[in-house]
Coordinates of C-alpha atoms and ligand atoms in Angstrom, one line a residue:
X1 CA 0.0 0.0 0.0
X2 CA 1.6 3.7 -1.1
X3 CA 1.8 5.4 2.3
X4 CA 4.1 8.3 3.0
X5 CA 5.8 7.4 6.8
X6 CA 5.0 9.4 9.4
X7 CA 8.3 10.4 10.2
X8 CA 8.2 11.7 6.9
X9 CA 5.6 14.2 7.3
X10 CA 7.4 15.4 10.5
X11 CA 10.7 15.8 9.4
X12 CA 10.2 17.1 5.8
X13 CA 6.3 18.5 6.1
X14 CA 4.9 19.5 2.5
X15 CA 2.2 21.6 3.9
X16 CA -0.7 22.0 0.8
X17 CA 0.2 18.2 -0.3
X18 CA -2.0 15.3 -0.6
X19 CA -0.7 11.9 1.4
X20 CA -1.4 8.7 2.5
X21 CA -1.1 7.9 5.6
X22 CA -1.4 4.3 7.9
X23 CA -1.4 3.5 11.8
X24 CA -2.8 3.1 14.9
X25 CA -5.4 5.2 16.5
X26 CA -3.2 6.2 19.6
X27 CA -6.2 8.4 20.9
X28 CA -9.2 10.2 19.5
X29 CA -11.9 12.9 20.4
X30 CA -14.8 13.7 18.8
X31 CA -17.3 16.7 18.6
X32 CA -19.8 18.3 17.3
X33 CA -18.3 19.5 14.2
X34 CA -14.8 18.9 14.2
X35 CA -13.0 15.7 15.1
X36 CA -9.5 14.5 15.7
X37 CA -7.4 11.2 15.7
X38 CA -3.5 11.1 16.8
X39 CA -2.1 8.1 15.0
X40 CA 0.8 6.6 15.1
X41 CA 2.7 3.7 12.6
X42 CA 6.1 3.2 15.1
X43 CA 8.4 5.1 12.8
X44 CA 7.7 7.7 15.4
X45 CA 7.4 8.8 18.5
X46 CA 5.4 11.9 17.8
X47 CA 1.7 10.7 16.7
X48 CA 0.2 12.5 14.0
X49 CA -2.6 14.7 14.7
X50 CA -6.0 13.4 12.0
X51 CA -8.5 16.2 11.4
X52 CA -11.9 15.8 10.7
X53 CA -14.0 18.2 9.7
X54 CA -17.3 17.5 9.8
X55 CA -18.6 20.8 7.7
X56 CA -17.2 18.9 4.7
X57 CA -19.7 16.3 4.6
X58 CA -17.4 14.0 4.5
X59 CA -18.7 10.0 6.1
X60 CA -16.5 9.0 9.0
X61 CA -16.3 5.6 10.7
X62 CA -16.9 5.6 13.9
X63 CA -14.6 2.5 14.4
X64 CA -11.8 4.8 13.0
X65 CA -12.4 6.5 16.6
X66 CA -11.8 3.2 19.0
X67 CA -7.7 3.1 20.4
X68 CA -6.0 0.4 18.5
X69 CA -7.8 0.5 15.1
X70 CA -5.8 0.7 12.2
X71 CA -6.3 3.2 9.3
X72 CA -5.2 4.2 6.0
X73 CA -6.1 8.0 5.7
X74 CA -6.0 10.5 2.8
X75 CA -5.7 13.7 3.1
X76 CA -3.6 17.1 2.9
X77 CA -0.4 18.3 5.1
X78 CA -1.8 21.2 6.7
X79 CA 0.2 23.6 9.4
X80 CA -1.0 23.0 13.0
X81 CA -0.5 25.1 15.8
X82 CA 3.3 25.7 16.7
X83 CA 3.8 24.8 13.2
X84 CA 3.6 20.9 13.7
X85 CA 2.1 19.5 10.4
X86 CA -1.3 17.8 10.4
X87 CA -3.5 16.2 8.1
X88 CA -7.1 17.0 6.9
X89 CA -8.3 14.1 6.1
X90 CA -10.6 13.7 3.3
X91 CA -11.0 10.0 3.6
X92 CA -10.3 7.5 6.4
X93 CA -10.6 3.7 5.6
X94 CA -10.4 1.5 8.7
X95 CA -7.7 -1.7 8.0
X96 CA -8.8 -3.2 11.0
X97 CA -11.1 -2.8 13.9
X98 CA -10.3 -2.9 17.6
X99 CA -12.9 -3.8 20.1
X100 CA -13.3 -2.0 23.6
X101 CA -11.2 -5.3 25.6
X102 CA -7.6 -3.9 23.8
X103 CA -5.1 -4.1 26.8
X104 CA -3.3 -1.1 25.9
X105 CA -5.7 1.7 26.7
X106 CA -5.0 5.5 27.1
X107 CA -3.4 5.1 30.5
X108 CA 0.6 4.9 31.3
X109 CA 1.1 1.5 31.7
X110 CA 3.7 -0.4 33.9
X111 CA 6.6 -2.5 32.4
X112 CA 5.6 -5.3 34.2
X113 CA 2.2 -5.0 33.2
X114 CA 3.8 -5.0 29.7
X115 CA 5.9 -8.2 30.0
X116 CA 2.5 -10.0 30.1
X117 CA 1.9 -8.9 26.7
X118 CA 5.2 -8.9 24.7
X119 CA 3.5 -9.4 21.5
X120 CA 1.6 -5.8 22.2
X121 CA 4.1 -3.8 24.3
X122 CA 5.6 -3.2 20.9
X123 CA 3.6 -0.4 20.4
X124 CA 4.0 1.9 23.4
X125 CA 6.4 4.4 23.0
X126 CA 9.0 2.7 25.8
X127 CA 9.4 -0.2 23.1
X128 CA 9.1 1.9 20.4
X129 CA 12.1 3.9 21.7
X130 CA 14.0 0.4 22.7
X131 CA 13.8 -1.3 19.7
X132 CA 14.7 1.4 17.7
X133 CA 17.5 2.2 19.8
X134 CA 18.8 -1.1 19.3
X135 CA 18.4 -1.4 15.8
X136 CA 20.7 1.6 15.7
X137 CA 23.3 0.0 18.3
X138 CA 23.3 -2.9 16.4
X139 CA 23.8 -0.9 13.3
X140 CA 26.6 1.1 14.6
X141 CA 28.5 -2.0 16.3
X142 CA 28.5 -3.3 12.9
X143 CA 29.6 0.0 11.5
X144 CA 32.8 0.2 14.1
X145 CA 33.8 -3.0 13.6
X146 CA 33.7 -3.0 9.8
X147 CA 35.3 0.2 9.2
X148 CA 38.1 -0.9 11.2
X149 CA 39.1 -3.7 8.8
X150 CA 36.9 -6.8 11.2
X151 CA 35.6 -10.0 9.3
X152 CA 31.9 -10.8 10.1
X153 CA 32.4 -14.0 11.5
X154 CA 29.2 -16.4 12.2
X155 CA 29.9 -18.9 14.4
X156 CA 27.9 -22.0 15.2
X157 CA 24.8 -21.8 17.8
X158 CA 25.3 -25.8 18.1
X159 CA 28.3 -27.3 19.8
X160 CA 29.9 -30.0 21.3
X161 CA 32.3 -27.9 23.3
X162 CA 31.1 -25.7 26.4
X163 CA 33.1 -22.7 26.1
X164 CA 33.0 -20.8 29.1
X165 CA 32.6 -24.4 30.9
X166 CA 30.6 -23.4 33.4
X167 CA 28.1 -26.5 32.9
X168 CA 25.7 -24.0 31.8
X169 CA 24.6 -25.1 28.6
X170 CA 21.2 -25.8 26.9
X171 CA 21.3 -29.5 25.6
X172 CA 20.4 -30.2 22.4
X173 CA 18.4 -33.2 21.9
X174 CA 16.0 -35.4 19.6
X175 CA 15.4 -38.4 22.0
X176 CA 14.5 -38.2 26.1
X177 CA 16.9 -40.4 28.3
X178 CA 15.0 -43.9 28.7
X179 CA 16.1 -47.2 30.8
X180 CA 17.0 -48.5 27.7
X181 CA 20.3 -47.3 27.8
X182 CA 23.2 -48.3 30.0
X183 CA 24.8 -45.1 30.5
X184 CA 24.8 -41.8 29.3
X185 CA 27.8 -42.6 26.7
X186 CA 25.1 -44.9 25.0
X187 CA 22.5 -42.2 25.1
X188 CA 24.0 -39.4 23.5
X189 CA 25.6 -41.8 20.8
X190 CA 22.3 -42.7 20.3
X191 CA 21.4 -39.2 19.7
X192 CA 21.2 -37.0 16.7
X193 CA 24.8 -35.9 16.5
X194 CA 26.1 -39.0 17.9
X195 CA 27.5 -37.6 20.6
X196 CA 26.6 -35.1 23.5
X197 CA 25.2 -31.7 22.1
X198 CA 24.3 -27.7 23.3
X199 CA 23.3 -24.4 22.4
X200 CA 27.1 -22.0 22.7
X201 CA 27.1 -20.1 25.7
X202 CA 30.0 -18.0 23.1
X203 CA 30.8 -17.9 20.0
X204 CA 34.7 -17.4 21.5
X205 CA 36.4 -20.5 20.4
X206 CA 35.4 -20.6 17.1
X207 CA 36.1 -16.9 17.1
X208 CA 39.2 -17.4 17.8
X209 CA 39.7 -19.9 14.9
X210 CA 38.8 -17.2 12.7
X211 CA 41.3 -14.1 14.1
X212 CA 43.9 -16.8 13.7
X213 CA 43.3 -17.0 10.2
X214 CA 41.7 -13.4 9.4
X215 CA 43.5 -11.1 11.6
X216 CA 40.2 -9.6 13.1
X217 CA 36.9 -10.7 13.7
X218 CA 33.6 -10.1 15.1
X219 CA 30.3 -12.1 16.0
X220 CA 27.3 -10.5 16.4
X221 CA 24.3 -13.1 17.2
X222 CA 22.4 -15.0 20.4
X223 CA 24.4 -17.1 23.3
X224 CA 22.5 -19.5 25.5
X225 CA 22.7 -19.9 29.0
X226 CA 20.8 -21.9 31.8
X227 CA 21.9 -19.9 34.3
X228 CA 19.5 -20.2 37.2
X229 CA 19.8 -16.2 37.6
X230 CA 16.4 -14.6 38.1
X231 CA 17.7 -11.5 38.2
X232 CA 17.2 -8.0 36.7
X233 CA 20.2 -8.3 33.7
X234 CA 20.1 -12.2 32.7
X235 CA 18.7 -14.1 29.9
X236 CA 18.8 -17.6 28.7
X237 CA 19.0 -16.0 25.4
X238 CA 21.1 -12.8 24.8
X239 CA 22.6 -11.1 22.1
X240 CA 26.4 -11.3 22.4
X241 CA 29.2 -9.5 20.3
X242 CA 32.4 -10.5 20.7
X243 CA 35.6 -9.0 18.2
X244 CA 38.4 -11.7 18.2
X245 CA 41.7 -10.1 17.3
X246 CA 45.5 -11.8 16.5
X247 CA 48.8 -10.2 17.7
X248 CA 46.3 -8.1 20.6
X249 CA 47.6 -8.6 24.4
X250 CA 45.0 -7.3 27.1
X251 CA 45.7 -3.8 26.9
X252 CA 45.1 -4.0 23.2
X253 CA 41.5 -5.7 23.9
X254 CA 40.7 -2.7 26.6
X255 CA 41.8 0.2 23.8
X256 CA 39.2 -1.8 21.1
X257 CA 36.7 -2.5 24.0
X258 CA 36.9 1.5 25.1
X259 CA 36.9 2.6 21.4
X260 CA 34.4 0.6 20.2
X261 CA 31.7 1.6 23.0
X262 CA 32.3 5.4 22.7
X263 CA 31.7 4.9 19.2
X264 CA 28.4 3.4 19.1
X265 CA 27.3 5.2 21.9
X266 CA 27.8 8.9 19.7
X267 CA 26.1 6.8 17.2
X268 CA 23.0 6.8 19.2
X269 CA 23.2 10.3 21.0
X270 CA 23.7 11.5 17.4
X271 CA 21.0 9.6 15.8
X272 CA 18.2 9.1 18.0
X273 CA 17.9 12.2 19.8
X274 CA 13.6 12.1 20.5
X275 CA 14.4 8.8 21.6
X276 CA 17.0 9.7 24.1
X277 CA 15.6 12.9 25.1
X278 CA 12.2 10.2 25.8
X279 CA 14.9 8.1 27.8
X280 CA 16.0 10.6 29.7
X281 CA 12.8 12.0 30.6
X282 CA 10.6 8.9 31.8
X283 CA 13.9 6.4 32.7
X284 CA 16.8 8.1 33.9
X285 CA 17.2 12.3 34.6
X286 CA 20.2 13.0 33.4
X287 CA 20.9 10.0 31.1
X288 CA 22.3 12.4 28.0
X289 CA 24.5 13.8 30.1
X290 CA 25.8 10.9 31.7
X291 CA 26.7 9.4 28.0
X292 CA 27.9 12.6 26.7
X293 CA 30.7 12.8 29.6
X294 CA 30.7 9.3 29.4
X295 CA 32.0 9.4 25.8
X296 CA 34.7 12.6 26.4
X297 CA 36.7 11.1 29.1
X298 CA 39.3 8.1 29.4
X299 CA 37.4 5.2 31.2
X300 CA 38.9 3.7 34.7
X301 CA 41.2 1.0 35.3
X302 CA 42.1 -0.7 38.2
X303 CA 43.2 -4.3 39.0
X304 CA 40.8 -6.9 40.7
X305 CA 43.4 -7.0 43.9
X306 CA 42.9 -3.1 44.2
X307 CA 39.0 -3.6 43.2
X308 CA 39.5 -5.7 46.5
X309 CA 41.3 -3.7 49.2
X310 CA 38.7 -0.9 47.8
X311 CA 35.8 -2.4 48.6
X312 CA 37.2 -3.8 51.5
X313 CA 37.9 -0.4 53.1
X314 CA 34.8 1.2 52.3
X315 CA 33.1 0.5 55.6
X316 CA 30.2 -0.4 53.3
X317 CA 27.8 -3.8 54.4
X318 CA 27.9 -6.2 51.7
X319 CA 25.4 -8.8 51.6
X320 CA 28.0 -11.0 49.8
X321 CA 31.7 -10.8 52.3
X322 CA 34.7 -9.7 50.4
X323 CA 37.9 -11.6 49.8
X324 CA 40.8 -11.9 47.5
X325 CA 39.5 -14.7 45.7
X326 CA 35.9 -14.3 45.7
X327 CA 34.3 -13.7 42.3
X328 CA 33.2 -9.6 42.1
X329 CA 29.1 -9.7 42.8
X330 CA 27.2 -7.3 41.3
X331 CA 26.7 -5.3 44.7
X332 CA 30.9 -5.3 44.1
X333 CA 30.9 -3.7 41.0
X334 CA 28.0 -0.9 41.3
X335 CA 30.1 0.4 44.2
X336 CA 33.2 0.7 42.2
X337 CA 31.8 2.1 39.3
X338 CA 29.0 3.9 41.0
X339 CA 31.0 5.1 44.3
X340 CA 34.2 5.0 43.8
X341 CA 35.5 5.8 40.0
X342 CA 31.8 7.7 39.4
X343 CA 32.5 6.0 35.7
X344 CA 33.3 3.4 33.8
X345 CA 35.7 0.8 34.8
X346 CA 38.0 -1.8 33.5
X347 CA 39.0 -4.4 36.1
X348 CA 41.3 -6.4 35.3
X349 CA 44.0 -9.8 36.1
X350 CA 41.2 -11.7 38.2
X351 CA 42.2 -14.9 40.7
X352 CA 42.6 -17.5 37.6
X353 CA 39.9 -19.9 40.3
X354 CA 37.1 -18.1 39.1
X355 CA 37.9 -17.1 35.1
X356 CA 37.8 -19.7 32.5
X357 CA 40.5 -21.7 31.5
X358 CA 41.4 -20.4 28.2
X359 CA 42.7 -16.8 29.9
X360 CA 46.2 -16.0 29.6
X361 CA 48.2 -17.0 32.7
X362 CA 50.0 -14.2 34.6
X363 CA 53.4 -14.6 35.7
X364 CA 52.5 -14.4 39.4
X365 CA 50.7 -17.8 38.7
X366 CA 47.5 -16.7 40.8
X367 CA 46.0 -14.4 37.9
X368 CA 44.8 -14.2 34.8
X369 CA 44.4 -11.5 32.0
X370 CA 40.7 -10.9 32.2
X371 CA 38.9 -7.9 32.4
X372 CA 35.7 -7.0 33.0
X373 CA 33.9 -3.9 32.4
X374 CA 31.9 -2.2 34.5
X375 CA 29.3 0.3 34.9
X376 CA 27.2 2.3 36.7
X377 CA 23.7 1.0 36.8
X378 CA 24.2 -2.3 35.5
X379 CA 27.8 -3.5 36.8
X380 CA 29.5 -5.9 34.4
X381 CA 28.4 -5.6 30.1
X382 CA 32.0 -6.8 29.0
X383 CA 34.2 -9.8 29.8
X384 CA 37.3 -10.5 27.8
X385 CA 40.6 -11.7 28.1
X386 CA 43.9 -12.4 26.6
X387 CA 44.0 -16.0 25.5
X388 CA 46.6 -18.5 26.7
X389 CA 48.7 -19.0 23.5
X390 CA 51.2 -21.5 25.0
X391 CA 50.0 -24.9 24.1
X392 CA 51.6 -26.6 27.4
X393 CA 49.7 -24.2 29.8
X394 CA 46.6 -24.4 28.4
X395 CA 46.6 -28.1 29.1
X396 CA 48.0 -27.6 32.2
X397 CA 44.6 -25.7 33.0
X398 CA 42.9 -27.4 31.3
X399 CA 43.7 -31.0 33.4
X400 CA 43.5 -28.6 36.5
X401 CA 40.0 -28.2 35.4
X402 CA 39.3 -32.3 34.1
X403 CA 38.2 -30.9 31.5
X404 CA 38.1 -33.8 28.1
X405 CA 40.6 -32.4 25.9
X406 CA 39.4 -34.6 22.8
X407 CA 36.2 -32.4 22.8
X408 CA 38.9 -29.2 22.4
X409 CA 41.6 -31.0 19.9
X410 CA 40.6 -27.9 17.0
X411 CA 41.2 -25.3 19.8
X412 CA 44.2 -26.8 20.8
X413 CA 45.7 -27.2 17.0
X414 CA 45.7 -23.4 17.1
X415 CA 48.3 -23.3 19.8
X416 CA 50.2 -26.1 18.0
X417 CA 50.7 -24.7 14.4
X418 CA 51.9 -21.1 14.4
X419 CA 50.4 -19.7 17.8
X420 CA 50.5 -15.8 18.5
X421 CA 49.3 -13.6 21.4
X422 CA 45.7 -12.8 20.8
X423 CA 42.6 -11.9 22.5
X424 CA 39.1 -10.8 22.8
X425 CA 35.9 -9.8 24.7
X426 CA 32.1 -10.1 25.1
X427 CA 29.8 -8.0 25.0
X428 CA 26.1 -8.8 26.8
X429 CA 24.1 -6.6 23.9
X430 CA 21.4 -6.2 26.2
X431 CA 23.2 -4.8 28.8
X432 CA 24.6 -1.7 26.8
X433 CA 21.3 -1.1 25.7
X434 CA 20.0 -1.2 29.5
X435 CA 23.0 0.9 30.1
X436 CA 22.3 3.5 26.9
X437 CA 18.5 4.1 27.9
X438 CA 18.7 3.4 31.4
X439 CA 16.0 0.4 31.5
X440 CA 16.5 -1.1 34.6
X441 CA 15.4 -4.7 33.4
X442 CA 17.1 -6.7 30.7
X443 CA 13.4 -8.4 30.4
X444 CA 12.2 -5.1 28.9
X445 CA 15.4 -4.1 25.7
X446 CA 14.6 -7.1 24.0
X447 CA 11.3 -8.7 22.1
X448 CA 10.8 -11.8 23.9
X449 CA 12.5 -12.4 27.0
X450 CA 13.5 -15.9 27.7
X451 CA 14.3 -15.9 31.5
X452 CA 14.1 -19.1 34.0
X453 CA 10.7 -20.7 34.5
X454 CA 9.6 -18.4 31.4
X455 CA 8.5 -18.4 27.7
X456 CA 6.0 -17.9 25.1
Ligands
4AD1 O1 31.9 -12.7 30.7 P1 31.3 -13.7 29.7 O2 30.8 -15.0 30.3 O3 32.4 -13.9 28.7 C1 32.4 -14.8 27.6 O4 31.4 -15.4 27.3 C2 33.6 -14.8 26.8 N1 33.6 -16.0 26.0 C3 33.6 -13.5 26.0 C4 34.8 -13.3 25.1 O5 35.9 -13.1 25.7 N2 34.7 -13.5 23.8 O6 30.1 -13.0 28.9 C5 30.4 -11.8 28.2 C6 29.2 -10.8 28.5 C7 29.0 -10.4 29.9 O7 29.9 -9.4 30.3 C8 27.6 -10.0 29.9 O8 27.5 -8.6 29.4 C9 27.0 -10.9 28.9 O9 28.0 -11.4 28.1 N3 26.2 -12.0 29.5 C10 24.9 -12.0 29.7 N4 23.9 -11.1 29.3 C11 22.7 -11.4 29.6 N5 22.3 -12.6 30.2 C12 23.2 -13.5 30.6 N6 22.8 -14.6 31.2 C13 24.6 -13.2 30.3 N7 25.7 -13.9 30.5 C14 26.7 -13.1 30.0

């Protein structure tokens, strides 16, 4: 159907034109001779403003009054008060009707009310001003990384190897465990892929495949997780980006992780300004202003032992004790970026007992190169590393673990035939969007939320 976009009209009005428009009637008022609809079709935030003038004899519906209806309307751009185009309609065709019991009446709405309808919540304005927000993030991360010479890698959502190994991965299976077989050797070589099966928890080691060949790559697409988290910033199914680059030690991976995030972050100030100004308004006072200085200064960085004697000195009660050793809790990291650096932080060289096995070993032989980044608001969005690039140590953590080196033989290869320094991070896509509107529930920056005990 020929339709001009609403956006359209606002940005470039061609007052004394004839359009089409389409939408949703986002509220309507009617009278005696004059009536008007504001409708909206999600390319903006504004709704346009319908007139109907009853002296021109024109037949109106009356379903094209009810909230939720959709309409195709003809009419002309005409100049409203303040300037703000409008239409005169001249005919209005109703698409489809919407009866009386639409959930999403005239009233501000709460998000939780909102997560019982995920299939409708996508036209408020909160989701309106979400999504597009992270159609533009999304955009832009693609932007950095392919402007900056990255290959597009996609790695496989199936594996056989747990990367992060962590036990937390979905299994994959055609067949439910029966007493017919022995053991569970019998019953996942009974199975589709003849042996045992997940959804990736990260696309890392196959990432890593590909910077060893390419130089520098990137993944942009969903990790799994069965984390029994019910908690405000995990999901079973995120969106995970994580660049993969050769001949790059960890300070390397903090300038790209740094980089990267100021840049898409100006993307968005730059190019969703209603949205953010919406953001800022109903989520967050303050939020542009926060990402503006955000974007101007150098973030903090400060090493997990100093994260430590920090938050050990800070008199503060944490629900979760602190000591050198124990893995950062969320509580941890809001009060170092929230209370102590007021910023962004990098923490880095973590006890190697609670980061993966694949991290590069420091030479104290207690710590890794990891870091995570943290901010204020959410706590962690990034965790990266350098990678271990000496074959023997690897294995040497890797037996610490018992972990089945068989299931890691391609990984290994890489160490074996031409290794280099190298390294890498992840980034939870949901978070930065939390982070960027200041949405203080990753169940509410993406479309369907797949948390423990929950889907549809
Ligand atoms: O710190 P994580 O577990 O690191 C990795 O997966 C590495 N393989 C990444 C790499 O070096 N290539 O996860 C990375 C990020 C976290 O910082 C967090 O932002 C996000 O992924 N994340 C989650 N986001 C939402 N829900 C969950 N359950 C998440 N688990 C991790």
């Amino acid at each position: 159907m020929k339709h001009t976009d609403i956006k359209e009209i606002f940005d470039a009005p061609k007052f004394g034109e004839e359009v089409t428009v389409c939408g949703w009637v986002r509220t309507s008022r009617d009278s005696k001779n004059v009536a008007f609809i504001e409708l909206n079709d999600g390319t903006s935030l504004k709704h346009l403003q319908i007139v109907l003038d009853k002296a021109n004899g024109i037949e109106f519906p009356d379903e094209a009054f009810k909230l939720g209806a959709s309409l195709k309307v003809v009419g002309k751009v005409v100049e409203g008060r303040d300037s703000v185009p409008e239409i005169n309609a001249a005919e209005v065709t109703v698409l489809g009707v919407c009866p009386p019991d639409y959930p999403l009446q005239k009233k501000r709405h709460t998000l939780e009310f909102l997560r019982t309808m995920p299939h409708l919540r996508t036209r408020t304005n909160t989701f309106n001003a979400v999504l597009r927000v992270r159609s533009v993030l999304a955009a832009s991360i693609h932007e950095y990384f392919q402007s900056h010479n990255y290959v597009y890698l996609n790695t496989p959502l199936i594996t056989g190897s747990d990367c992060e190994g962590a036990g937390e991965m979905f299994q994959v299976t055609t067949i439910g465990y029966s007493d017919k077989y022995k053991n569970a050797e019998e019953y996942y070589a009974d199975d589709f892929f003849g042996k045992r099966a997940g959804l990736s928890v990260s696309g890392q080691l196959e990432g890593e495949m590909g910077a060893l060949a390419m130089g520098k790559i990137y993944t942009f697409g969903p990790s799994f997780r069965a984390e029994n988290s019910n908690t405000p910033k995990h999901l079973a199914e995120f969106w995970h980006v994580e660049p993969e680059v050769a001949f790059a030690e960890l300070p390397d991976v903090i300038e790209i992780a740094e980089d990267m995030l100021k840049f898409v972050i100006g993307a968005v100030l730059d190019k969703c300004p209603k949205e953010m100004e919406f953001f800022d308004k109903h989520f967050e006072e303050g939020l542009i202003d926060r990402l503006k200085d955000l974007i101007s200064h150098d973030f903090a960085t400060c090493t997990y032992t100093e994260a430590i004697k920090l938050l050990k000195e800070s008199g503060e009660s944490f629900v979760y004790p602190v000591e050198w050793g124990v893995d950062l809790q969320t509580e941890h990291e809001r009060y170092i970026s929230e209370k102590v650096f007021k910023r962004a932080v990098f923490v880095t060289d973590y006890p190697k007992e609670i980061k993966s096995f694949y991290m590069k070993q420091n030479p104290d032989g207690k710590t890794v190169a990891a870091v995570d980044l943290l901010v204020p608001g959410v706590g962690e969005i990034i965790g990266g590393s350098e990678r271990e690039a000496d074959y023997d140590k690897l294995v040497a953590a890797m037996n610490e673990r018992k972990m089945n080196l068989d299931l890691y033989s391609d990984y290994l290869d890489l160490r074996k035939y031409g290794s280099v320094p190298h390294g890498g991070f992840g980034l939870g896509f949901e978070r930065l969007i939390m982070y960027v509107t200041g949405v203080q529930n990753i169940r509410d920056v993406i479309l369907f939320p797949r948390t423990v005990g929950s889907i549809r």
